[in-house]
PDB file of C-alpha atoms in Angstrom:
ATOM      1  CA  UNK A 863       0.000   0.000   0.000  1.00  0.00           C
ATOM      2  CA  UNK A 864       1.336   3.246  -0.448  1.00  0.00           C
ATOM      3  CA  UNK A 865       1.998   5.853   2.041  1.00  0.00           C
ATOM      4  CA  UNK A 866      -1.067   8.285   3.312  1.00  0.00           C
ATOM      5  CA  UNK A 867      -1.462  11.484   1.426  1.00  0.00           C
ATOM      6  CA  UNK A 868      -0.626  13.581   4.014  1.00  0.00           C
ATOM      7  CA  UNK A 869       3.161  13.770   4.581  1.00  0.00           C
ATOM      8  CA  UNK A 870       4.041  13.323   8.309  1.00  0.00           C
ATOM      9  CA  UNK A 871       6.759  15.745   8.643  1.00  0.00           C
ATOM     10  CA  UNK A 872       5.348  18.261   5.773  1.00  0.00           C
ATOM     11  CA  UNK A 873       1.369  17.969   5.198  1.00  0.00           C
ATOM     12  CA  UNK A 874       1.618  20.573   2.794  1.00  0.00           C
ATOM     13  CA  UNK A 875       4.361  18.560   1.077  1.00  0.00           C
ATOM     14  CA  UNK A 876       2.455  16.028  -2.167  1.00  0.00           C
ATOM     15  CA  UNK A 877       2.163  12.707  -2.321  1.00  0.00           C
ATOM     16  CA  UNK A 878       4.809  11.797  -4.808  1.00  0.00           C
ATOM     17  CA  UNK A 879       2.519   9.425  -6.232  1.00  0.00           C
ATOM     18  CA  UNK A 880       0.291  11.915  -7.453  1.00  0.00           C
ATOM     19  CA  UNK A 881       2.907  13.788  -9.094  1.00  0.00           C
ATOM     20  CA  UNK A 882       4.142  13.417 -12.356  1.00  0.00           C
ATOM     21  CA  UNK A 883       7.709  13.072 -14.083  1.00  0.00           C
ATOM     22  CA  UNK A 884       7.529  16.126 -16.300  1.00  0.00           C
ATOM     23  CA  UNK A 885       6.551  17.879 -13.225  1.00  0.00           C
ATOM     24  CA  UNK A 886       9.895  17.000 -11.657  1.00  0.00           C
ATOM     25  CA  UNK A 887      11.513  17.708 -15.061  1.00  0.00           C
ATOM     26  CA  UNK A 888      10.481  20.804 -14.996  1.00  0.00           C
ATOM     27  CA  UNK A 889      11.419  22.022 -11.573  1.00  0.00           C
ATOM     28  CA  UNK A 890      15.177  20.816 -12.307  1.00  0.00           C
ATOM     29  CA  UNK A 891      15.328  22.437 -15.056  1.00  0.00           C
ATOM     30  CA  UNK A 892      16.342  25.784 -14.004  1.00  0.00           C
ATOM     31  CA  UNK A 893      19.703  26.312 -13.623  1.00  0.00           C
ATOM     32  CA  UNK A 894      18.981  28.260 -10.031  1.00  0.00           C
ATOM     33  CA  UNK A 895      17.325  25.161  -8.663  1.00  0.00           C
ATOM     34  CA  UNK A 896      18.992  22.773  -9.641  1.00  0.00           C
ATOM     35  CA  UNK A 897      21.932  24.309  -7.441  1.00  0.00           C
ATOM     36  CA  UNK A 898      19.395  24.507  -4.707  1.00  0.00           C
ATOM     37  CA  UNK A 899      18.939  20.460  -5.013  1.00  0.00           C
ATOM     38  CA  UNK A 900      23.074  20.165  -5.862  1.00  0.00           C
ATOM     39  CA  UNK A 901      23.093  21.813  -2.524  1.00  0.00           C
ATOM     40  CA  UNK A 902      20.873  20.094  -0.742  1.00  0.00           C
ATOM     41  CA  UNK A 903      22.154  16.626  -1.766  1.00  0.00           C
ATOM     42  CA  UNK A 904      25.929  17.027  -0.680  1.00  0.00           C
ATOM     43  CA  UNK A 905      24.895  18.942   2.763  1.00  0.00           C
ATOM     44  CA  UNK A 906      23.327  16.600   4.505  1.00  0.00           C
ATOM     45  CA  UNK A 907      22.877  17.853   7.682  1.00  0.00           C
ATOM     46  CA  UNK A 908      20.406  15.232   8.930  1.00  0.00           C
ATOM     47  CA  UNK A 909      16.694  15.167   9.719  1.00  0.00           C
ATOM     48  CA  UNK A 910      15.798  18.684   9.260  1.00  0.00           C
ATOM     49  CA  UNK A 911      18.067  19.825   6.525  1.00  0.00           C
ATOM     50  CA  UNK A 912      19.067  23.152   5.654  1.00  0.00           C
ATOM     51  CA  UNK A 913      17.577  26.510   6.829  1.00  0.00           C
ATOM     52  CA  UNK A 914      16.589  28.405   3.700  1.00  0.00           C
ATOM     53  CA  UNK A 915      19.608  31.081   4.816  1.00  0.00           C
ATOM     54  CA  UNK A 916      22.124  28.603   4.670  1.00  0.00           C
ATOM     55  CA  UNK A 917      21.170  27.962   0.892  1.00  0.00           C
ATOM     56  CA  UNK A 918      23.608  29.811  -1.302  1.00  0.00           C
ATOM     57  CA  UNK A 919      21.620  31.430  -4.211  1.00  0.00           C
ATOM     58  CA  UNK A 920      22.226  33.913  -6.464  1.00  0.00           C
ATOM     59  CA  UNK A 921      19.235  35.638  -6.806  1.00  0.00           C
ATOM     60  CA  UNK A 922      16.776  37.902  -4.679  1.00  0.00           C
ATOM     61  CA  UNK A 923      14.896  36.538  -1.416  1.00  0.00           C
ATOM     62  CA  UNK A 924      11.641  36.972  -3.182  1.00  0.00           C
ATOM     63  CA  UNK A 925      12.910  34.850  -6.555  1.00  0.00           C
ATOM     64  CA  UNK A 926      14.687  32.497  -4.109  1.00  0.00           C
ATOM     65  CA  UNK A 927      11.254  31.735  -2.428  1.00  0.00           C
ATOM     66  CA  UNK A 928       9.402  30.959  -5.812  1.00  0.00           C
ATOM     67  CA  UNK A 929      12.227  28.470  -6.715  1.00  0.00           C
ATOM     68  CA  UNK A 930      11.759  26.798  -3.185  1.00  0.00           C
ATOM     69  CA  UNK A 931       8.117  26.623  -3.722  1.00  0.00           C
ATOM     70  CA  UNK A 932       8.545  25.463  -6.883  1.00  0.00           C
ATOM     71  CA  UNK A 933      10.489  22.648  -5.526  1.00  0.00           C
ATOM     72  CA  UNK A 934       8.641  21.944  -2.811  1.00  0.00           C
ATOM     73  CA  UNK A 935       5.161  21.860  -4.971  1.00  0.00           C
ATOM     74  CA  UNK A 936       7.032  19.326  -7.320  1.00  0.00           C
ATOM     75  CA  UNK A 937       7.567  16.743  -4.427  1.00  0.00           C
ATOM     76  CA  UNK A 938      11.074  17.268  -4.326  1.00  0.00           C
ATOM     77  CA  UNK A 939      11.936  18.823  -1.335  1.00  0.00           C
ATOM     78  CA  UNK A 940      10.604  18.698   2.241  1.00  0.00           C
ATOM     79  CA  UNK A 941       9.838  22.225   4.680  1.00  0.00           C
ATOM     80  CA  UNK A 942       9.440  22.292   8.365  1.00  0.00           C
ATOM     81  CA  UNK A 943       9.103  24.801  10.289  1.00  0.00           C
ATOM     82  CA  UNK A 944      10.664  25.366  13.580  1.00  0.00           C
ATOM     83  CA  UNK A 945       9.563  28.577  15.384  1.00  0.00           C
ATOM     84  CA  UNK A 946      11.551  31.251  13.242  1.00  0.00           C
ATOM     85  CA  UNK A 947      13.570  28.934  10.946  1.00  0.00           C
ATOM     86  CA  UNK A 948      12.148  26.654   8.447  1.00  0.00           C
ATOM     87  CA  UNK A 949      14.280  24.011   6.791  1.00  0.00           C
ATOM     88  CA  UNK A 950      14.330  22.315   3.476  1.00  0.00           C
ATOM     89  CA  UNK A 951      15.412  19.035   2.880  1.00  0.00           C
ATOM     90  CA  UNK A 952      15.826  16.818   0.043  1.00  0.00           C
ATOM     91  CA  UNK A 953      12.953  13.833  -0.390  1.00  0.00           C
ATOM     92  CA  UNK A 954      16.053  11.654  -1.777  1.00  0.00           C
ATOM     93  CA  UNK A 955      14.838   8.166  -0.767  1.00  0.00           C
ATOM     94  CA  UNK A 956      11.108   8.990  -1.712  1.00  0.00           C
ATOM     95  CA  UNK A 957      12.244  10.415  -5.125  1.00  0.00           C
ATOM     96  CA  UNK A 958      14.308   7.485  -5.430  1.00  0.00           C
ATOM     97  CA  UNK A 959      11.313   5.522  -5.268  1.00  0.00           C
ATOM     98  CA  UNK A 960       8.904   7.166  -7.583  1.00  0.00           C
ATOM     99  CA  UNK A 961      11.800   7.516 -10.132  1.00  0.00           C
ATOM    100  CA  UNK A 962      14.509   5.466 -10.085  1.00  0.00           C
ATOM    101  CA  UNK A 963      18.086   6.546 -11.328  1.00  0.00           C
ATOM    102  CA  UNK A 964      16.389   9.990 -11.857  1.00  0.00           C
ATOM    103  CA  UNK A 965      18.331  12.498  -9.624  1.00  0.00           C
ATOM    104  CA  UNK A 966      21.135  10.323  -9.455  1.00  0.00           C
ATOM    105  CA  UNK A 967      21.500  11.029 -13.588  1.00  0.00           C
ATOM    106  CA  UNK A 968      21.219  14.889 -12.817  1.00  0.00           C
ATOM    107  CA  UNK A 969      23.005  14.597  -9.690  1.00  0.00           C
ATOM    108  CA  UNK A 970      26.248  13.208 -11.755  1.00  0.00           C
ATOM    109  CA  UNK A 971      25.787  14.626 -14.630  1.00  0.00           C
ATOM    110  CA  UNK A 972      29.406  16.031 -15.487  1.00  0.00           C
ATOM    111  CA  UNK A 973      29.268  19.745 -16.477  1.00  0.00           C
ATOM    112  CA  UNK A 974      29.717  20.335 -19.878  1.00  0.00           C
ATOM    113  CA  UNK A 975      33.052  22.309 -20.564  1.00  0.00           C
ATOM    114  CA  UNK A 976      32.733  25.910 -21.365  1.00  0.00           C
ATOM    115  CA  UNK A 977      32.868  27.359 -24.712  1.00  0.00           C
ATOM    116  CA  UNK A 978      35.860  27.814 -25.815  1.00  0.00           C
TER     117      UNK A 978
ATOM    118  CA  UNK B  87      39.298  10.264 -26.794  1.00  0.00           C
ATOM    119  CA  UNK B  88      35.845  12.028 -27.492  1.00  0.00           C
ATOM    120  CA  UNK B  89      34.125  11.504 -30.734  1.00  0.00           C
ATOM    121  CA  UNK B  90      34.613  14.330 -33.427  1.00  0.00           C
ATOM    122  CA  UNK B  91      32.727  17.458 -32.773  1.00  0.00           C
ATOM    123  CA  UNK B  92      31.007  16.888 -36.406  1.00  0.00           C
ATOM    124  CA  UNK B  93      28.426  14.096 -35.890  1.00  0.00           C
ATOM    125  CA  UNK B  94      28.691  11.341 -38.896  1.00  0.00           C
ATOM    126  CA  UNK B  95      25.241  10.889 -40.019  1.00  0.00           C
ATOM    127  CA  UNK B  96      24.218  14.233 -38.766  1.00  0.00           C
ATOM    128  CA  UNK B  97      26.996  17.778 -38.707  1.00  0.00           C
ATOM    129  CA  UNK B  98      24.335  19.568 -37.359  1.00  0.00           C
ATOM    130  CA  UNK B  99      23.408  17.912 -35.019  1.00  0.00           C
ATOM    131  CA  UNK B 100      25.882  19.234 -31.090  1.00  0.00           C
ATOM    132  CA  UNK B 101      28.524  17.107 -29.689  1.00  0.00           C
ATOM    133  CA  UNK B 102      26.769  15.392 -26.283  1.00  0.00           C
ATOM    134  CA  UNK B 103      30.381  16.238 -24.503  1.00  0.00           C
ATOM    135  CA  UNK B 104      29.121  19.961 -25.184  1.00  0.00           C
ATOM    136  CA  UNK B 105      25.530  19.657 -23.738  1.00  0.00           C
ATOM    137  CA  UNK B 106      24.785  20.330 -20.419  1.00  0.00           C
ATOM    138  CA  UNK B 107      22.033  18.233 -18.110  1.00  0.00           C
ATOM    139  CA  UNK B 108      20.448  21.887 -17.546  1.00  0.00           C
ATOM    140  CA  UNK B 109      19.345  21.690 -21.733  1.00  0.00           C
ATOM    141  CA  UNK B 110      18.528  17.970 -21.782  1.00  0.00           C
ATOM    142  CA  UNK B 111      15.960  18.761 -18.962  1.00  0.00           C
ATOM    143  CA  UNK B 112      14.765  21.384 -20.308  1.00  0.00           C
ATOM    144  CA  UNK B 113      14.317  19.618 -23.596  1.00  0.00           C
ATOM    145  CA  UNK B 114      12.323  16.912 -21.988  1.00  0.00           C
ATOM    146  CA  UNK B 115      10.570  18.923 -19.772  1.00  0.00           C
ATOM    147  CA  UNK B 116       7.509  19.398 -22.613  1.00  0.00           C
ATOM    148  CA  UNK B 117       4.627  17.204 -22.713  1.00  0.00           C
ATOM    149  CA  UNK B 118       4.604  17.071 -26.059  1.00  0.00           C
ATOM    150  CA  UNK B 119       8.142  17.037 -26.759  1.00  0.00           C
ATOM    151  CA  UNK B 120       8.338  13.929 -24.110  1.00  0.00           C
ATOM    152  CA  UNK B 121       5.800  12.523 -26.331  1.00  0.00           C
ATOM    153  CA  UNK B 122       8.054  12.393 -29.449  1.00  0.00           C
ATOM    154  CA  UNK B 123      10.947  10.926 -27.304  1.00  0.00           C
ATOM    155  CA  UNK B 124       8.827   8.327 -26.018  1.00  0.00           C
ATOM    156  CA  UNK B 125       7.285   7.499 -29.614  1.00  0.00           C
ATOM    157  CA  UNK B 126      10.940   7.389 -30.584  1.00  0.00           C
ATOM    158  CA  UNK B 127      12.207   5.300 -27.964  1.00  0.00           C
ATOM    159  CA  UNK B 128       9.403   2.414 -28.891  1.00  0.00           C
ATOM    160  CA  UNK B 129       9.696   2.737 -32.325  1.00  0.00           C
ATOM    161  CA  UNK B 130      12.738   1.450 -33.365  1.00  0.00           C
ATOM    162  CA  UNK B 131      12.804   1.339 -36.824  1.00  0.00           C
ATOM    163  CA  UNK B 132      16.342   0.439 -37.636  1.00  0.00           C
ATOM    164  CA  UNK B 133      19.437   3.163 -38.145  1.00  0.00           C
ATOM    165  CA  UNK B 134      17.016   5.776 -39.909  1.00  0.00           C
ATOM    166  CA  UNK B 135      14.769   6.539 -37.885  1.00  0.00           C
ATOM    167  CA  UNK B 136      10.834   7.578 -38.162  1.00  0.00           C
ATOM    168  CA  UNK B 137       9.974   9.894 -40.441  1.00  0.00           C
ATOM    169  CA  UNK B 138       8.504  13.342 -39.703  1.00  0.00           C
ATOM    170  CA  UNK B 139       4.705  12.470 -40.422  1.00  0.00           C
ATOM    171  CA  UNK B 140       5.394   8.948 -38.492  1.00  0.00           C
ATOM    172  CA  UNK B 141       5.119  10.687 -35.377  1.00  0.00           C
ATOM    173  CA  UNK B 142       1.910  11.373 -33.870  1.00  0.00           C
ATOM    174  CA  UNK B 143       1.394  14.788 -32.335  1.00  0.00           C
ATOM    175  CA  UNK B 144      -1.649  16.900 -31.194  1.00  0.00           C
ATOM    176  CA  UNK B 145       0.207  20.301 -32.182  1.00  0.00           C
ATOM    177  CA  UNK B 146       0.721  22.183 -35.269  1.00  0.00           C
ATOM    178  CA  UNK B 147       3.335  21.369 -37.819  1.00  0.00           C
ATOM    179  CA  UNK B 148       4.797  24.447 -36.831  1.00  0.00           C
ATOM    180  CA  UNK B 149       4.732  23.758 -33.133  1.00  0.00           C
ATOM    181  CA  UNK B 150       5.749  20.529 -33.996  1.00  0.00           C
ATOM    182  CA  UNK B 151       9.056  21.236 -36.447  1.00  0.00           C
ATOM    183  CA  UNK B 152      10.087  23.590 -33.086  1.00  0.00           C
ATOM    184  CA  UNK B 153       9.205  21.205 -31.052  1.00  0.00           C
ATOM    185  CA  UNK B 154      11.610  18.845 -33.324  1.00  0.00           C
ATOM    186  CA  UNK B 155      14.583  21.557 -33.377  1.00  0.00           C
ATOM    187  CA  UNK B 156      14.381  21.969 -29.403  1.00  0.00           C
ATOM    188  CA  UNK B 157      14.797  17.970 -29.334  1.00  0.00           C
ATOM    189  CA  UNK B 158      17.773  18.485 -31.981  1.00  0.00           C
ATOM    190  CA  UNK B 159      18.944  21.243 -30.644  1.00  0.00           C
ATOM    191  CA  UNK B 160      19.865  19.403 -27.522  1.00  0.00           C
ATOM    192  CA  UNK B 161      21.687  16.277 -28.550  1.00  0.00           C
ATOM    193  CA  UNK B 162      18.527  14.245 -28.075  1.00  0.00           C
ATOM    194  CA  UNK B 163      17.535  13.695 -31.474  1.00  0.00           C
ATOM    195  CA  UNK B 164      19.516  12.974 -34.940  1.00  0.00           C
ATOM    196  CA  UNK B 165      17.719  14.333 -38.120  1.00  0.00           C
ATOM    197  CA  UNK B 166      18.595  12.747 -41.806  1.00  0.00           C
ATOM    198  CA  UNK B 167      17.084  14.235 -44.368  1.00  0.00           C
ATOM    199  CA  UNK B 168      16.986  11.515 -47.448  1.00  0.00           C
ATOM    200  CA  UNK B 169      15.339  13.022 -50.540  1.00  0.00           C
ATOM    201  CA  UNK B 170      12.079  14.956 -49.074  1.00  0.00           C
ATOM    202  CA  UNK B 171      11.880  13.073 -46.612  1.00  0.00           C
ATOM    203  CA  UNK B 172      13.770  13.694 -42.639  1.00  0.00           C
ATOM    204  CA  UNK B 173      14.385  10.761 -40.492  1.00  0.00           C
ATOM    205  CA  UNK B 174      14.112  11.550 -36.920  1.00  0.00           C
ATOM    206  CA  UNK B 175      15.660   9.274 -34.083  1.00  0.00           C
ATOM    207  CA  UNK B 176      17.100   9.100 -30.654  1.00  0.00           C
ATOM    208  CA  UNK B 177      20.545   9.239 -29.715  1.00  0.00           C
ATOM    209  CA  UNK B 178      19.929   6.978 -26.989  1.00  0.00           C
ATOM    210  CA  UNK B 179      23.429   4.919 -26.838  1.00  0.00           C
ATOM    211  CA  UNK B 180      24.983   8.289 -27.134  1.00  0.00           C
ATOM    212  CA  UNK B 181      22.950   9.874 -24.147  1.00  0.00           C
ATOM    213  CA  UNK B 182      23.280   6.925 -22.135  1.00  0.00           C
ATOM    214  CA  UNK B 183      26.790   7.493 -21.975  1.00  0.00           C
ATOM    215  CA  UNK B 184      26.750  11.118 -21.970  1.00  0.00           C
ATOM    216  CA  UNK B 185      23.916  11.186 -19.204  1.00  0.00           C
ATOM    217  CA  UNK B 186      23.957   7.396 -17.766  1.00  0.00           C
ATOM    218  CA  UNK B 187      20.504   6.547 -16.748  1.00  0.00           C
ATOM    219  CA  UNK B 188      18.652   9.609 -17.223  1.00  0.00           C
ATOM    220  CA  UNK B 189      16.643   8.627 -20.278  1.00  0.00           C
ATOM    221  CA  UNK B 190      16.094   5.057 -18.878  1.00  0.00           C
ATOM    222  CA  UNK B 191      14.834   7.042 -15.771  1.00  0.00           C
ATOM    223  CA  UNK B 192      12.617   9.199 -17.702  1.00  0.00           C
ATOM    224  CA  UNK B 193      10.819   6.523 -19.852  1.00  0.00           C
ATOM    225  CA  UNK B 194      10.182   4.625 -17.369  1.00  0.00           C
ATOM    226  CA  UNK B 195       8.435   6.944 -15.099  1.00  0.00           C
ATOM    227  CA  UNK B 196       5.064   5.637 -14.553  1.00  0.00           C
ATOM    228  CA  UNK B 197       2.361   8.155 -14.872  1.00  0.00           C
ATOM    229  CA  UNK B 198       0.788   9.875 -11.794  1.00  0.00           C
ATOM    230  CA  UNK B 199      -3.180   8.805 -11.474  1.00  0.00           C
ATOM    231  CA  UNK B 200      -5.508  11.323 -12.770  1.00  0.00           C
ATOM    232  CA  UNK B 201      -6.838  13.884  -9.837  1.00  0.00           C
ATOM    233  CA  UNK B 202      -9.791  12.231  -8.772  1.00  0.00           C
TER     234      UNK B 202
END
């Protein structure tokens, strides 16, 4: 059976179930978020993941929030709240799940070299 | 050593060692331009390809032909034009090296249930 809708750390997080592949596609493909996930992969920090401040993005608070809402509306990453801070984490093992090989192929994608 | 920048069967067509994950997402990140990859992956035809009008989708020919050059454009599709007619097909041995398990990942993404 597959989990309950509601996610018990994030209720406003989606079911990945529900959500669909080009959904994820298209939240990782923006150069600014996929940073945020490059980030949130390698720092992990354990249950509660990062606080948004400790994400390094180069863009305004306000643009910063729409890419971590975009993120989080796409089932990829996980908010809590705790009093003033609210951390994100990455849904790694649940992504894994739904999509197999998926972030791990963005994840190690090599970087293609610059133009010359 | 990495294959020639100019591709054999297709020059146009970029050098995968040049393309970054960011524009394969973004490629793919298109219902209907996930449509023609996946129409492409089943329908294996031999080297060529299918041909333009082979491939089934709910769009304009104009959409479609940009919808086409977006797929070309980023090393996802090979284009042979023999006579009037263009062969379109997947680069998928070349991808899977480039991007190892991404496509594989992508394909096989089962769809989320319709909202009830």
């Amino acid at each position: 059976m597959a989990e309950p809708a509601v996610h018990p750390v994030d209720p406003k997080a989606p079911e990945l179930a529900t959500v669909d592949v080009l959904t994820v596609l298209q939240a990782l493909s923006d150069p600014v978020r996929l940073e945020i996930v490059r980030q949130l992969a390698v720092c992990d920090l354990g249950a509660n993941g990062l606080m948004c401040g400790q994400i390094a993005i180069p863009v305004s608070k306000s643009t910063g929030s729409h890419h971590l809402k975009t993120l989080h509306q796409a089932g990829i990453t996980l908010e809590l709240q705790q009093g003033v801070c609210k951390y994100i984490s990455l849904r790694r093992g649940e992504l894994d799940e739904r999509f197999p090989g998926l972030l791990d192929s963005v994840l190690s994608a090599s970087p293609a070299p610059a133009a010359s």
